[in-house]
XYZ file of C-alpha atoms in Angstrom:
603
model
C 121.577 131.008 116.894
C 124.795 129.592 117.828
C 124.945 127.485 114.006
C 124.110 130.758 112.505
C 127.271 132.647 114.427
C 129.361 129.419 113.141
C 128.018 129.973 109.498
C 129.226 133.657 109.536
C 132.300 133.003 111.185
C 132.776 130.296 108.052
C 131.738 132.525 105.307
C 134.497 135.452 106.934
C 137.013 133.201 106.930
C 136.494 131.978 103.601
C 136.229 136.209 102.355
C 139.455 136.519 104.165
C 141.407 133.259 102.906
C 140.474 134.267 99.368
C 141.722 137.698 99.543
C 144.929 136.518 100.966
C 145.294 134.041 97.971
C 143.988 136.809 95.346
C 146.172 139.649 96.962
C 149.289 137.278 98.880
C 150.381 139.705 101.659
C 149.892 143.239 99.909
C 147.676 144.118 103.046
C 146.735 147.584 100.894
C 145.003 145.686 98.984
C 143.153 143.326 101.260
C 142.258 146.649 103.121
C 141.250 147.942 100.215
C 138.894 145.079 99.147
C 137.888 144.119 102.490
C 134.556 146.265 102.812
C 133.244 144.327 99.861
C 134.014 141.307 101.202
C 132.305 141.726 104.324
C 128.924 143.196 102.382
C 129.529 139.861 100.447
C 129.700 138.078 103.984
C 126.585 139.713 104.978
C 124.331 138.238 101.863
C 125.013 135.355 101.651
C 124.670 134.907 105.564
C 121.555 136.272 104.554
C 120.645 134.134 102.052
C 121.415 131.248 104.369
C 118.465 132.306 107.037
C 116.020 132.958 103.859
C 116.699 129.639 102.721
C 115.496 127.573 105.911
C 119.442 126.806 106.965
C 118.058 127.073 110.408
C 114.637 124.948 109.918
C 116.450 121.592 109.623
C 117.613 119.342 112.060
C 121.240 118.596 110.704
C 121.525 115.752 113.558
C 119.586 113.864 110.544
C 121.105 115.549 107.262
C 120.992 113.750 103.916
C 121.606 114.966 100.418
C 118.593 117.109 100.117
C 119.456 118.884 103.026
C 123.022 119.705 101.867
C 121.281 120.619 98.495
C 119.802 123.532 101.045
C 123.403 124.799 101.471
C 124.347 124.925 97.635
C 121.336 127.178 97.195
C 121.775 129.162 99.749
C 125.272 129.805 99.071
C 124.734 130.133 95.188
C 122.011 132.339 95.641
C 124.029 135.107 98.086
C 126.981 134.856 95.067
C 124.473 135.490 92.405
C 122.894 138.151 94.500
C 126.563 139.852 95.472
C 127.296 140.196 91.719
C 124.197 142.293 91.309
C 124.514 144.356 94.257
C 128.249 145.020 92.850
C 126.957 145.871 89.115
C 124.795 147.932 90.368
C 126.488 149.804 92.996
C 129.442 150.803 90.798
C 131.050 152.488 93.824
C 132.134 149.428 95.189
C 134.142 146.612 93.439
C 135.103 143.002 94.072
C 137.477 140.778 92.129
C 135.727 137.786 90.204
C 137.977 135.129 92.163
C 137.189 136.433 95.173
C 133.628 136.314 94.710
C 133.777 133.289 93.354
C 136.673 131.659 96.115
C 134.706 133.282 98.819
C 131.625 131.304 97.663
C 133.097 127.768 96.849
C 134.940 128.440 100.779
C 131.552 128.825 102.689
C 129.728 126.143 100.432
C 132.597 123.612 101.585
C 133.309 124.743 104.956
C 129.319 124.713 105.668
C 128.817 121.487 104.633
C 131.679 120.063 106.029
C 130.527 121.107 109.316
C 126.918 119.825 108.512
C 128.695 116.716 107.580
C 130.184 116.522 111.061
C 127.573 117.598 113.135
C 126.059 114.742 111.303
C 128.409 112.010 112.208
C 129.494 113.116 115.616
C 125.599 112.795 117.243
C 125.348 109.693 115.256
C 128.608 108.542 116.896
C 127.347 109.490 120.177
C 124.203 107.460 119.853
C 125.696 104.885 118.701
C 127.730 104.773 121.916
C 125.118 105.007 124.050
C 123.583 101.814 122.274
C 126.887 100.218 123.357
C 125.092 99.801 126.899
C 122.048 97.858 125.634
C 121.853 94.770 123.164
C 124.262 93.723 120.496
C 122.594 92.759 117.264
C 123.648 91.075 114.730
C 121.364 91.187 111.190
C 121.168 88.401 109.537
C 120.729 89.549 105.706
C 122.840 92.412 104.054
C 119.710 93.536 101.987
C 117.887 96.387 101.038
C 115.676 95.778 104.210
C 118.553 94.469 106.802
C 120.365 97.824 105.613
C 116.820 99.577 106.486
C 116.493 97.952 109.864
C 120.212 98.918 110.844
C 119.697 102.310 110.144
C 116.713 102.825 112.265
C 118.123 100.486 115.435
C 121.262 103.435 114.546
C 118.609 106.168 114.716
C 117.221 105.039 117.945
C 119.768 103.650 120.380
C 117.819 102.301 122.958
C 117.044 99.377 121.037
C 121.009 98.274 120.616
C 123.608 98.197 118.860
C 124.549 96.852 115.467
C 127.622 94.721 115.202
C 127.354 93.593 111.882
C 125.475 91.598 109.202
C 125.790 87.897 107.812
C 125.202 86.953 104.096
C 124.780 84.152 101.801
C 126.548 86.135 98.985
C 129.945 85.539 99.392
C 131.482 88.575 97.464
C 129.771 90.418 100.202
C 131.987 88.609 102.672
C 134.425 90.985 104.143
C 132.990 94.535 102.602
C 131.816 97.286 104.664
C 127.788 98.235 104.360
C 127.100 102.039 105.821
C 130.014 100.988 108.066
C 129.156 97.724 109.371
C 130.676 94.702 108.639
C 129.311 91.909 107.047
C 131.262 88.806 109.338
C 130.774 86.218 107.273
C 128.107 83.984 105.682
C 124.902 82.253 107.466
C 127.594 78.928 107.977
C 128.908 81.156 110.349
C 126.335 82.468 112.711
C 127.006 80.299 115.709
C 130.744 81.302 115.731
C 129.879 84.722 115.468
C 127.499 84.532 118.106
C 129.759 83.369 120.414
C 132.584 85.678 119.259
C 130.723 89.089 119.517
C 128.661 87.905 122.544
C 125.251 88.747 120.620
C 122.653 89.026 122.630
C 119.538 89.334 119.614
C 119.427 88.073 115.769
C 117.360 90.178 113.304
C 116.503 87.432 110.565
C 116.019 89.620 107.491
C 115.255 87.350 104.508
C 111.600 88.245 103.346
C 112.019 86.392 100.507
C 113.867 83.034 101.760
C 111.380 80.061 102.517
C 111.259 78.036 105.876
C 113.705 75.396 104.795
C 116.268 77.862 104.939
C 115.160 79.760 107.774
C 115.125 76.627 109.873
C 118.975 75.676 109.022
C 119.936 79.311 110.792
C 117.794 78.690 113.527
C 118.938 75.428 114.474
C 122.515 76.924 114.435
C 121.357 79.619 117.364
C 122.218 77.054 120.197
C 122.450 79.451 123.203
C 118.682 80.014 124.930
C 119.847 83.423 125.659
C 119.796 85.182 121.943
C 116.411 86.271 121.255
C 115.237 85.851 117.909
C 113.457 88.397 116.230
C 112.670 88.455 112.050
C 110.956 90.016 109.149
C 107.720 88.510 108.157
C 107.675 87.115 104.575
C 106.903 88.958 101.773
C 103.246 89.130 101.320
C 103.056 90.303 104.715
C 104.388 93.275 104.302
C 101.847 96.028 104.083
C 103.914 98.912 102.136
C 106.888 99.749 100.919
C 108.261 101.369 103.795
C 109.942 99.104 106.281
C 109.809 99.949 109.979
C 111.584 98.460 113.071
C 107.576 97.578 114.145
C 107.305 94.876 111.607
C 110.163 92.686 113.322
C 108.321 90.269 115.478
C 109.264 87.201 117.523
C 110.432 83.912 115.839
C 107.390 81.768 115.462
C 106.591 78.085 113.800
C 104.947 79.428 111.123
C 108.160 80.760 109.961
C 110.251 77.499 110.273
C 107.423 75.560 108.129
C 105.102 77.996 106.489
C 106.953 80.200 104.198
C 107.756 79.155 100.845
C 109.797 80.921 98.194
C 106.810 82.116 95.973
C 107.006 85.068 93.520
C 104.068 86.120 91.265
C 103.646 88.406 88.395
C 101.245 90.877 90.312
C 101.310 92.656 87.340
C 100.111 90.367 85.282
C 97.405 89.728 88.120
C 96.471 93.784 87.828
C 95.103 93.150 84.320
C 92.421 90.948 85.436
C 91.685 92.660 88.480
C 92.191 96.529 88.010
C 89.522 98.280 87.547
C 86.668 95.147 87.770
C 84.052 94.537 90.365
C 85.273 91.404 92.384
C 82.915 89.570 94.524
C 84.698 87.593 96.956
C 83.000 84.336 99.146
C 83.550 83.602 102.521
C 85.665 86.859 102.778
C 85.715 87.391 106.787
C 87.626 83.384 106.765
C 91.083 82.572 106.954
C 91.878 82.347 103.357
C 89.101 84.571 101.706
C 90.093 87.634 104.143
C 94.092 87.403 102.824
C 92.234 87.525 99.029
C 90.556 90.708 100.203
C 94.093 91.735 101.370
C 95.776 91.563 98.307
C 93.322 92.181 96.053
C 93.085 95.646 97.005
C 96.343 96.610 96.269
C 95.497 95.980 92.894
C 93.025 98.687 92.577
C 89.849 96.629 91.716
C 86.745 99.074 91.028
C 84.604 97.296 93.798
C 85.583 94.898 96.499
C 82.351 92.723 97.459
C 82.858 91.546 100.990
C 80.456 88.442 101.140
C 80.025 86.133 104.140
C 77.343 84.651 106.705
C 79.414 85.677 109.352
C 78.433 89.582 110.151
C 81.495 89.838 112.617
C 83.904 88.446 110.731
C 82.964 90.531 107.607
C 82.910 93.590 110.408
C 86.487 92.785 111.110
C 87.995 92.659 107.279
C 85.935 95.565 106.652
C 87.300 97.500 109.451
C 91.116 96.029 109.085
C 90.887 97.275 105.661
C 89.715 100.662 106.108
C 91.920 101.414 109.070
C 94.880 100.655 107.294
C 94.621 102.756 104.443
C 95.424 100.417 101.602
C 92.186 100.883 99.659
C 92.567 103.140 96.535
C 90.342 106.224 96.320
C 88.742 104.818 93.332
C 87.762 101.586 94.968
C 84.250 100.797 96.557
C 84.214 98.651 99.264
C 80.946 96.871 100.068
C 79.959 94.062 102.857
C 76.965 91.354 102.166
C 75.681 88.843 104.764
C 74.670 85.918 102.932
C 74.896 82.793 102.470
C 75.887 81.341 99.291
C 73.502 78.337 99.168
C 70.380 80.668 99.441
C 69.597 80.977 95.486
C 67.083 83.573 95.652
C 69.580 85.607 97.926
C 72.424 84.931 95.911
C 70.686 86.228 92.625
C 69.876 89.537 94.154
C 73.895 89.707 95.282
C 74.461 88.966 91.706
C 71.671 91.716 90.207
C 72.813 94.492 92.314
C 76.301 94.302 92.420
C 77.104 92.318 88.519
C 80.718 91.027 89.545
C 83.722 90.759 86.536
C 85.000 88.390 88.962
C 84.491 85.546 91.620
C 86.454 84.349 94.416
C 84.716 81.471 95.992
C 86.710 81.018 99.318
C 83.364 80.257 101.471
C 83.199 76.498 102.762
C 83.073 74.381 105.711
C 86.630 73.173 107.099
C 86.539 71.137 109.887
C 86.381 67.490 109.134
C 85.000 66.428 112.969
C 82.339 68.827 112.738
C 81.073 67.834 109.203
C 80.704 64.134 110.165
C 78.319 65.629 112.728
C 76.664 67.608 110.260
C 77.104 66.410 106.835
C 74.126 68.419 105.479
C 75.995 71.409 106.451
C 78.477 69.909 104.562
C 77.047 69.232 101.179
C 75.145 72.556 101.513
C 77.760 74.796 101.640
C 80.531 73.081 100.032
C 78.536 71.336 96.930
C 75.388 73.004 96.779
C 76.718 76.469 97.568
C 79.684 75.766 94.776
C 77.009 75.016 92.552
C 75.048 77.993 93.300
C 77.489 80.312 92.932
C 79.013 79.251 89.657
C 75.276 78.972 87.837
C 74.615 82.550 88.723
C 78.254 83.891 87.643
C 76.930 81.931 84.255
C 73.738 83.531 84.002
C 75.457 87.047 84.557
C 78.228 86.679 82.323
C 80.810 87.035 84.816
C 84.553 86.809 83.196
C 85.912 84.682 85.850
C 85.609 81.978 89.133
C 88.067 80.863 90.768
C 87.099 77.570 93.047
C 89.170 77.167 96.448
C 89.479 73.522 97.077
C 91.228 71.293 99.373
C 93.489 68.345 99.405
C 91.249 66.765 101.431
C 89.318 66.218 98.643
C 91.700 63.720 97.442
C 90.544 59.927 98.228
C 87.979 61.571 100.666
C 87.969 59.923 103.891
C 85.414 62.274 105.466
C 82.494 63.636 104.686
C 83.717 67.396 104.257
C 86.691 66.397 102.232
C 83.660 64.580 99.754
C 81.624 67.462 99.624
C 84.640 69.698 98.327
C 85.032 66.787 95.802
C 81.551 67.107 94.272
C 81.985 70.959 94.621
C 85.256 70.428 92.204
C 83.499 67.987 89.979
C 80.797 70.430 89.147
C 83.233 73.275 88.233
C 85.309 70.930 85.901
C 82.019 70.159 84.406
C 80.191 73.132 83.998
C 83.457 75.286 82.918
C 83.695 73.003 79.957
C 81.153 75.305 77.682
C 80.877 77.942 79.418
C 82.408 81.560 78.199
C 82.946 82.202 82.130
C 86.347 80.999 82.395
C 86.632 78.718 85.810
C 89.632 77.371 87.371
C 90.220 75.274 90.279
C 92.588 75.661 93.403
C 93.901 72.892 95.503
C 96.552 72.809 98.474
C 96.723 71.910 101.818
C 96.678 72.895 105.126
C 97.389 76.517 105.585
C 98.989 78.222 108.843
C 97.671 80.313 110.909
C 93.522 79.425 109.947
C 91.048 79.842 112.269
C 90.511 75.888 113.768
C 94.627 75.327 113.277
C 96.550 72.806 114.935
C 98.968 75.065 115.498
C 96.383 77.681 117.511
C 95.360 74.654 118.965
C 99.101 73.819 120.132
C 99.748 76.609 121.245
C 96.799 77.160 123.763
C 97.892 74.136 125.300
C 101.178 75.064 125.617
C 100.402 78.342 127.321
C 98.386 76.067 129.615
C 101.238 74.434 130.174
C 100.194 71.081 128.571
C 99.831 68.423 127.891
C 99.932 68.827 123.519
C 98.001 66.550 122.496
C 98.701 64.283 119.142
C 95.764 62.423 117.267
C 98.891 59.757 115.888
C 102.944 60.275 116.066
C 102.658 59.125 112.268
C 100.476 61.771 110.998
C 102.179 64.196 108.020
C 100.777 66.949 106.541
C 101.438 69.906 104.127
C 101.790 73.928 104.742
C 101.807 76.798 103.503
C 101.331 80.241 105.010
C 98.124 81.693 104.196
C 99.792 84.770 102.468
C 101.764 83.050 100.031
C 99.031 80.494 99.413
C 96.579 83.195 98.133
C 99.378 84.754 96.148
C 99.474 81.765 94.339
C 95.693 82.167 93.873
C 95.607 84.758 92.630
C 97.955 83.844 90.057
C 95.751 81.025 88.769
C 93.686 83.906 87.916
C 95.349 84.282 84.894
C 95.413 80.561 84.320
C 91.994 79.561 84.598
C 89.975 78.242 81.584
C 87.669 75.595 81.138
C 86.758 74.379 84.514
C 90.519 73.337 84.663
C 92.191 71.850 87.872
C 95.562 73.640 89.885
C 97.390 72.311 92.619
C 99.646 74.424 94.311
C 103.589 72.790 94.943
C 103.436 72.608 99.052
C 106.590 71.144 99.583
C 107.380 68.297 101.785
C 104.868 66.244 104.282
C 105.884 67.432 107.633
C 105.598 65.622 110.510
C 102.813 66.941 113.169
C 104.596 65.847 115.987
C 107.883 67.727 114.981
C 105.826 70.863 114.615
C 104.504 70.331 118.024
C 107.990 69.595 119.427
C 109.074 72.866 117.934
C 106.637 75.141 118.909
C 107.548 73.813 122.598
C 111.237 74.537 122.122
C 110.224 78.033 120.891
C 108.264 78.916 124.111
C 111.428 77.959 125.998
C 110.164 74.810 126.969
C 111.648 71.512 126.970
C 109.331 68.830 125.342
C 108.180 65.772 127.573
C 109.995 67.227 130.161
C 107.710 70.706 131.007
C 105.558 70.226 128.090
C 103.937 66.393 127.832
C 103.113 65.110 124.546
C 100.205 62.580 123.944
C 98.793 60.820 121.973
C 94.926 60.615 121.252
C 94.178 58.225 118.588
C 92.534 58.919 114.644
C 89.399 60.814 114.686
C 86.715 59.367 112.166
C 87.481 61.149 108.806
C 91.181 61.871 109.331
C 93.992 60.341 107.387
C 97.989 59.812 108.555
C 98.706 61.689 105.252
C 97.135 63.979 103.274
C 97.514 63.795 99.128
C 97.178 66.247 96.656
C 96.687 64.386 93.324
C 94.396 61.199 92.572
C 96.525 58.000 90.764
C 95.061 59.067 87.376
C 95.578 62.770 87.560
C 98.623 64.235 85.635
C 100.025 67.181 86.860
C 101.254 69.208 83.814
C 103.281 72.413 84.270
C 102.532 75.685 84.125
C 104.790 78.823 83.633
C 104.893 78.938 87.007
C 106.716 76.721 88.593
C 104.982 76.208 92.033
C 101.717 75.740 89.893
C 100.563 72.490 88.413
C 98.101 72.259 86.319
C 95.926 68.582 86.407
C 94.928 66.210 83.475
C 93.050 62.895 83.439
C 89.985 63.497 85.800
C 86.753 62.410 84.099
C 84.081 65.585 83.230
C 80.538 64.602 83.302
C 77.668 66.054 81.856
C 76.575 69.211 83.579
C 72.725 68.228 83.991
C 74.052 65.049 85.370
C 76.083 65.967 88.221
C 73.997 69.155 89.083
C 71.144 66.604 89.694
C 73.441 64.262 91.878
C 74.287 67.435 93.933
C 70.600 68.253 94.384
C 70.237 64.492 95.171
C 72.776 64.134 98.010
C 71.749 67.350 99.543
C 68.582 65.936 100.004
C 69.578 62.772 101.435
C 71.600 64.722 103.603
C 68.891 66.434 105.037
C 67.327 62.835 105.601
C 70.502 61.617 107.495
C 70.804 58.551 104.695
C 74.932 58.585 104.850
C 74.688 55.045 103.439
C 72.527 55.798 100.139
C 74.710 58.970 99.886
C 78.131 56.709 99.638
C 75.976 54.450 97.210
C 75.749 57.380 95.217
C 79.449 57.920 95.270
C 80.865 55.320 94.466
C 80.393 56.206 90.628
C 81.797 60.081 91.350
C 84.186 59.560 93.841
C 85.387 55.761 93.527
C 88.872 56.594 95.413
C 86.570 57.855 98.351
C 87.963 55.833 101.651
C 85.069 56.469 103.640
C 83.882 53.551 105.854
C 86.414 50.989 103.831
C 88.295 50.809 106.686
């Protein structure tokens, strides 16, 4: 009520103000005119209430809410001039019409404009009282995050932004500051007295996360940052998706970009049977798959709760496209006969074979788990997507499969040696996946890490010179995806990890980032090599030639020797049997012509 009384007292002035510059002082003729200006007054005031003037909150006004005002305005002009045509009684001068219009549009805006800043002024006062923030990042998404903490001043206040691009240095974004570049951050922490750090660099890897971090000396600033990339459900950023600093951000990400559209082609519109879906890996596939709009999504796993949970996770979060089926097996993938009904029902385009065993301690207990699942099951799996013309099968491998030196990490190497050989003639196109350690899987020494820290300790080290590599899970399978497009004749990929890190520095870190100081609150000891581990992990053999791709954090590998398919599907049949017997030594006899680099039991 009290905006529309504003809003006519606007309009009246404007009626008035153009009569006096139409008519100057010659009050006759403002008298004269007045009448019509007020009738003019009354439409478009009118016109304002008809178009919804009073419906929006203008604490909040954009564009498309002063577009309301031009209407409304416009539209009680247009509909004076036809009151005035027709009522020939009654006349008012063209300027005046038009002046009185123009007047009302600007003065109503301008005091939507206002209304506009002044509450946001006010709020942003009140956040002066809570945190100060400063946003590391003058992005597209640090510019979306500052504009909600504005919208919502309980969380804080914004105090400015740091950049790496140094013509941003200086400027003014949506009137904050950007102070200066990430060099910076610990003098402006100290300067502005922040109190949090919004990391906002979705797309920057953990190397140069980590050199920010270890700039943030004082305890007291809580860190808070974007998750990477892939992790990002939608388009639409909210303040919800900030989360604490963790490790898997100071080691994990990597700066990987794919051609998802390139992906789509292969994927878009297919049936897509994915292995070992409700695990670590396979359940990020599932993830990202759908957003590609595949016809079908075939959940498939032994596991009934964890194919539950993916099921569930990606129902609930409405990513799934109308057109695409979702549909959960339990099975497991070295049951033939169950397998061939899976493939007879459901006739999959493509093949995701993510389902293995992982941990190397519990496959030296139970190596014919081993070579059942990882070997057999491979096998399995890629004679059937043979025998039902599947167009693709991609093999998830490990670099433990690299001079095995445990049983698990020599079943994934037979399970890689039969796809090389049986992709070699086959129209199926097959490809081959291999990387490292991934954070954040289920059996992680970083979940293992940080249970014990919560315990409060002691973390617990196998060896202080034990490396290895990583790579979040999300930008891993992005990667996987993209070999997709790759894949050929049984050929091999190894994804870039980066560098070897250090275990024990990981361990150290994750202390300091639970606000601990290491082997002073937190102990740190040391266990000794379990049987099957190695100090470092590899990810190519001495005779394997990585050869690029047009990707550049995917290498594709030459020199392996292929053997004849009927020869190593009958060694795979053969050491699953021994397995079963418990005959470890005949199956190493065995190996030695396969897997000569194998370091099992040489010392």
């Amino acid at each position: 009520m009290i905006l529309a009384l504003i809003d006519i007292s606007l309009i009246l002035f404007s009626g008035v103000f153009s009569l006096f510059i139409r008519f100057g002082f010659d009050f006759s003729k403002i008298a004269n005119f007045f009448p019509s200006v007020l009738i003019e007054v009354f439409i478009i005031s009118l016109m304002c209430a008809i178009n919804g003037m009073y419906n929006v909150v203008w604490s909040y006004a954009g564009f498309k809410d002063l577009m309301i005002v031009f209407r409304a305005t416009l539209s009680g002009y247009v509909v004076s001039i036809l009151f005035f045509f027709l009522l020939r009684d009654m006349t008012l001068p063209r300027s005046v019409g038009i002046l009185t219009f123009l007047g009302s549009l600007v003065l109503i805006s301008g005091s939507r404009i206002f209304l506009s800043w002044w509450r946001t002024r006010r709020r942003i006062n009140v956040g002066d009282s809570g945190k100060r923030i400063l946003i590391i990042g003058a992005n597209d998404e640090g510019i979306s995050i500052m504009e909600e903490i504005e919208r919502r001043p309980e969380i804080g206040k914004v105090v400015g932004f740091l950049d790496d691009v140094e013509k941003n240095i200086g400027r003014n974004i949506r009137g904050k500051k950007v102070l200066g570049s990430f060099e910076d951050v610990e003098r402006i922490l100290n300067k502005f007295r922040i109190d949090e750090v919004i990391i906002s660099l979705p797309n920057h890897p953990s190397a140069e996360i980590r050199k920010i971090v270890d700039k943030i000396k004082d305890p007291s600033v809580s860190i808070k940052i974007l998750p990477g990339i892939y992790e990002l459900t939608d388009n639409r950023l909210k303040i919800s998706q900030l989360r604490d600093l963790s490790i898997e951000d100071l080691v994990g990400r990597q700066a990987v970009s794919v051609n998802m559209e390139e992906i789509r082609k292969f994927i878009e519109g297919k049936k897509i049977l994915v292995t070992g879906a409700g695990g670590s890996i396979g359940s990020e596939i599932c993830r990202q798959l759908v957003r590609l709009k595949p016809k079908e999504l075939i959940l498939l796993g032994r596991g009934e709760n964890s194919i539950y949970s993916i099921y569930e996770e990606l129902s609930e979060n409405h990513v799934i496209d109308e057109e695409t089926k979702l549909s959960r097996v339990i099975a497991d993938v070295s049951d033939q006969k169950r397998m061939r009904m899976v493939f007879e029902k459901y006739e999959p385009d493509v093949v995701f074979h993510a389902a293995a065993h992982k941990h190397v301690d519990l496959m030296e207990e139970n190596p014919v788990e081993a070579f059942k699942v990882n070997s057999f099951g491979t096998k399995v799996m890629a004679d059937l997507s043979i025998d039902f013309n599947v167009e693709r099968f991609v093999f998830i491998s490990t670099d433990k499969a690299v001079k095995p030196s445990s049983i698990m990490g020599l079943s994934k190497r037979f399970g890689e040696i039969y796809i090389r050989s049986v992709g070699r003639d086959s129209d199926t196109k097959f490809g081959i996946v291999r990387f490292g350690n991934v954070i954040g899987s289920r059996g992680s020494v970083l979940l293992k890490f940080k249970r014990q820290i919560e315990k409060g300790g002691p973390v617990t080290i196998t060896d202080p010179r034990m490396k290895r590599f990583f790579m979040s899970i999300p930008e891993a399978v992005a990667l996987v995806l993209q070999t997709v497009v790759f894949a050929e004749k049984g050929d091999l990929f190894v994804l870039d990890m980066g560098e070897l890190i250090p275990i024990e520095k990981i361990a150290r870190d994750m202390i300091i980032l639970a606000g601990y100081v290491p082997d002073r609150d937190i102990k740190i000891v040391y266990t000794g090599i379990r049987p099957g581990e190695k100090l470092t992990e590899e990810l190519f053999l001495e005779d394997e030639i990585p050869q690029p791709t047009s990707h550049p954090k995917i290498m594709r590998v030459e020199g392996n020797e292929i053997y004849p398919v009927e020869e190593i599907s009958r060694v795979i049949e053969v050491l699953l049997e021994l397995s079963y017997r418990n005959m470890i030594w005949e199956i190493l006899k065995i190996t030695e012509k396969y897997v000569p680099d194998h370091m099992i039991n040489k010392g």
